[in-house]
CSV table of C-alpha atoms and ligand atoms in Angstrom, one decimal:
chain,number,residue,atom,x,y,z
M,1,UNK,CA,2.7,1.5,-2.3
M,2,UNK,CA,1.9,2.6,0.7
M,3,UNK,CA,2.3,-0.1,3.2
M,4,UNK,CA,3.7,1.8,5.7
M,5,UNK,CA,0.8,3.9,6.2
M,6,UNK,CA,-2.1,1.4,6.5
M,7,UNK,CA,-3.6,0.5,9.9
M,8,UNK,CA,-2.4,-3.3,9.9
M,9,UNK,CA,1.0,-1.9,9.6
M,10,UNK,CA,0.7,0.8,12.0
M,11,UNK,CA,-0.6,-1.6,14.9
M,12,UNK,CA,2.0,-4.0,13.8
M,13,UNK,CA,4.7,-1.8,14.9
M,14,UNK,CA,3.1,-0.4,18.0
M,15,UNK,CA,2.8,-4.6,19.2
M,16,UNK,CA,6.5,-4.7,18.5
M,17,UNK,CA,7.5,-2.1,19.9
M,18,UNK,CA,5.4,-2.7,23.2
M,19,UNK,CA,7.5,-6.0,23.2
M,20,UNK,CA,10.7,-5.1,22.6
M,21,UNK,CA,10.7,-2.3,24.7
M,22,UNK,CA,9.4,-4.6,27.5
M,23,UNK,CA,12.1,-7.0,26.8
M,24,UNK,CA,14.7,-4.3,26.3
M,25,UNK,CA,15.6,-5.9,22.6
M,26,UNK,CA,19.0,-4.4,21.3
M,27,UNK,CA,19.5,-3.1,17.6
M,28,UNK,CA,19.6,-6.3,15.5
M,29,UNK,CA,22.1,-4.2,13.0
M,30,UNK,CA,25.0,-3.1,15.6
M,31,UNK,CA,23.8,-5.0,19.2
M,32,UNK,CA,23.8,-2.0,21.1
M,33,UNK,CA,20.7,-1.2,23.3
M,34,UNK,CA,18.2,0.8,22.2
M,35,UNK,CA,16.2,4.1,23.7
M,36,UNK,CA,12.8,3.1,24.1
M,37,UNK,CA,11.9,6.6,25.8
M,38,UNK,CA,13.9,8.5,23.4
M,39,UNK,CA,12.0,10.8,20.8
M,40,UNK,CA,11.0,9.0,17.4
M,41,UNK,CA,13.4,11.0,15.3
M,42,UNK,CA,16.1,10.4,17.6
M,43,UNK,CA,19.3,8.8,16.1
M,44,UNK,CA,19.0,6.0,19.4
M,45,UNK,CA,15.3,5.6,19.0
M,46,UNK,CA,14.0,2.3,17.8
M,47,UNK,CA,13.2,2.1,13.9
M,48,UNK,CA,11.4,-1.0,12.8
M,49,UNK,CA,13.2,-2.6,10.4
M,50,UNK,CA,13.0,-5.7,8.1
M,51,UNK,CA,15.4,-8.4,8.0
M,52,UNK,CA,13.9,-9.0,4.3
M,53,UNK,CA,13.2,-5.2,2.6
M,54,UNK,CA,10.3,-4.4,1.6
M,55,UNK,CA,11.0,-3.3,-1.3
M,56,UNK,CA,12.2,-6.9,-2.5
M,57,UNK,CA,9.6,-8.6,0.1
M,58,UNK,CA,7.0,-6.4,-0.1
M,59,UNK,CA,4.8,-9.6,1.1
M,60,UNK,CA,6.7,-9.9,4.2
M,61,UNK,CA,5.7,-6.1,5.5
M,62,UNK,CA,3.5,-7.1,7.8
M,63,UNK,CA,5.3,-10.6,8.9
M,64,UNK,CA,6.4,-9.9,12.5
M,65,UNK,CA,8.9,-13.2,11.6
M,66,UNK,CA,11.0,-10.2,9.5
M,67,UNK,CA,11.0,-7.5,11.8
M,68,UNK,CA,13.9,-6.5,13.3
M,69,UNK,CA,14.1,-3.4,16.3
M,70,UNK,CA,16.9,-1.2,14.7
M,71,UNK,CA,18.7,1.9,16.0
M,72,UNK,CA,17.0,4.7,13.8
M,73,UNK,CA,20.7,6.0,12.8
M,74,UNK,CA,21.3,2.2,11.7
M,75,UNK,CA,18.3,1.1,9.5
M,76,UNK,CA,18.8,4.9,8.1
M,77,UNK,CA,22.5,4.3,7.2
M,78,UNK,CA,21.6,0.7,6.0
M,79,UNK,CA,18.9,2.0,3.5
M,80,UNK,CA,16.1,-0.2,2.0
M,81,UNK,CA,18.4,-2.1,0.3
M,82,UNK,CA,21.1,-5.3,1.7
M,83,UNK,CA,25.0,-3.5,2.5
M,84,UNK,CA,26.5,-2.8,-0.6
M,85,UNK,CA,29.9,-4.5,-1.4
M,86,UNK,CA,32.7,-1.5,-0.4
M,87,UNK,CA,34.4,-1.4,-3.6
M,88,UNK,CA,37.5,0.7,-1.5
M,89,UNK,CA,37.6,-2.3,1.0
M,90,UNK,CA,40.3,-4.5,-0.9
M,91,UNK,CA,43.6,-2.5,-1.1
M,92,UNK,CA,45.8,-5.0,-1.4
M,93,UNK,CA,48.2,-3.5,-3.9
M,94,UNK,CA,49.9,-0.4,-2.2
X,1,ZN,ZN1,22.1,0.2,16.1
C-alpha cells in the first residue's frame, strides 16, 4: 500500500511529466493532446497512468517503461482496472 505517496514515486512522475509536457505527449487512452498548464484536478490535465495497473503490477509502479500520460477524465473513467467487456454491446437480436 501506499505507493503512490512515497518519494521515488512522487519524483517519478514529476520526471515524466517534465518530459511529456516538453514533448507535448497526447493521452495514450483517447490521442487527444493534453493540458500541461491546466490545474491538476482538471478533467484535460495530465494523470499518470500505467499501461499495466498497479494493482495487478504493483512491481511495475515505479517502471517509467509502463507509464502512460493520460487525460485525468480518461484514466478516471478507465479505473484501475483493464476496460470491462460491455455486456449491452452485442444486440444482434432486435
Ligand atoms: Zn484522453
Amino acid at each position: 500500500m501506499g505507493t503512490r505517496h512515497t518519494r521515488a514515486y512522487t519524483d517519478l512522475r514529476e520526471q515524466l511529466r517534465d518530459w511529456w509536457a516538453r514533448t507535448n505527449a497526447p493521452c495514450w487512452l483517447c490521442g487527444q493532446p493534453i493540458d500541461y498548464d491546466a490545474p491538476a484536478h482538471d478533467p484535460a490535465a495530465l494523470d499518470l497512468d500505467h499501461a499495466k495497473p498497479i494493482e495487478t503490477h504493483p512491481h511495475l509502479a515505479l517502471d517509467s517503461s509502463n507509464c502512460r500520460p493520460s487525460h485525468c477524465r480518461c484514466n478516471r473513467s478507465r479505473g484501475s482496472r483493464a476496460p470491462r467487456p460491455e455486456m449491452g454491446m452485442v444486440t444482434e437480436d432486435w
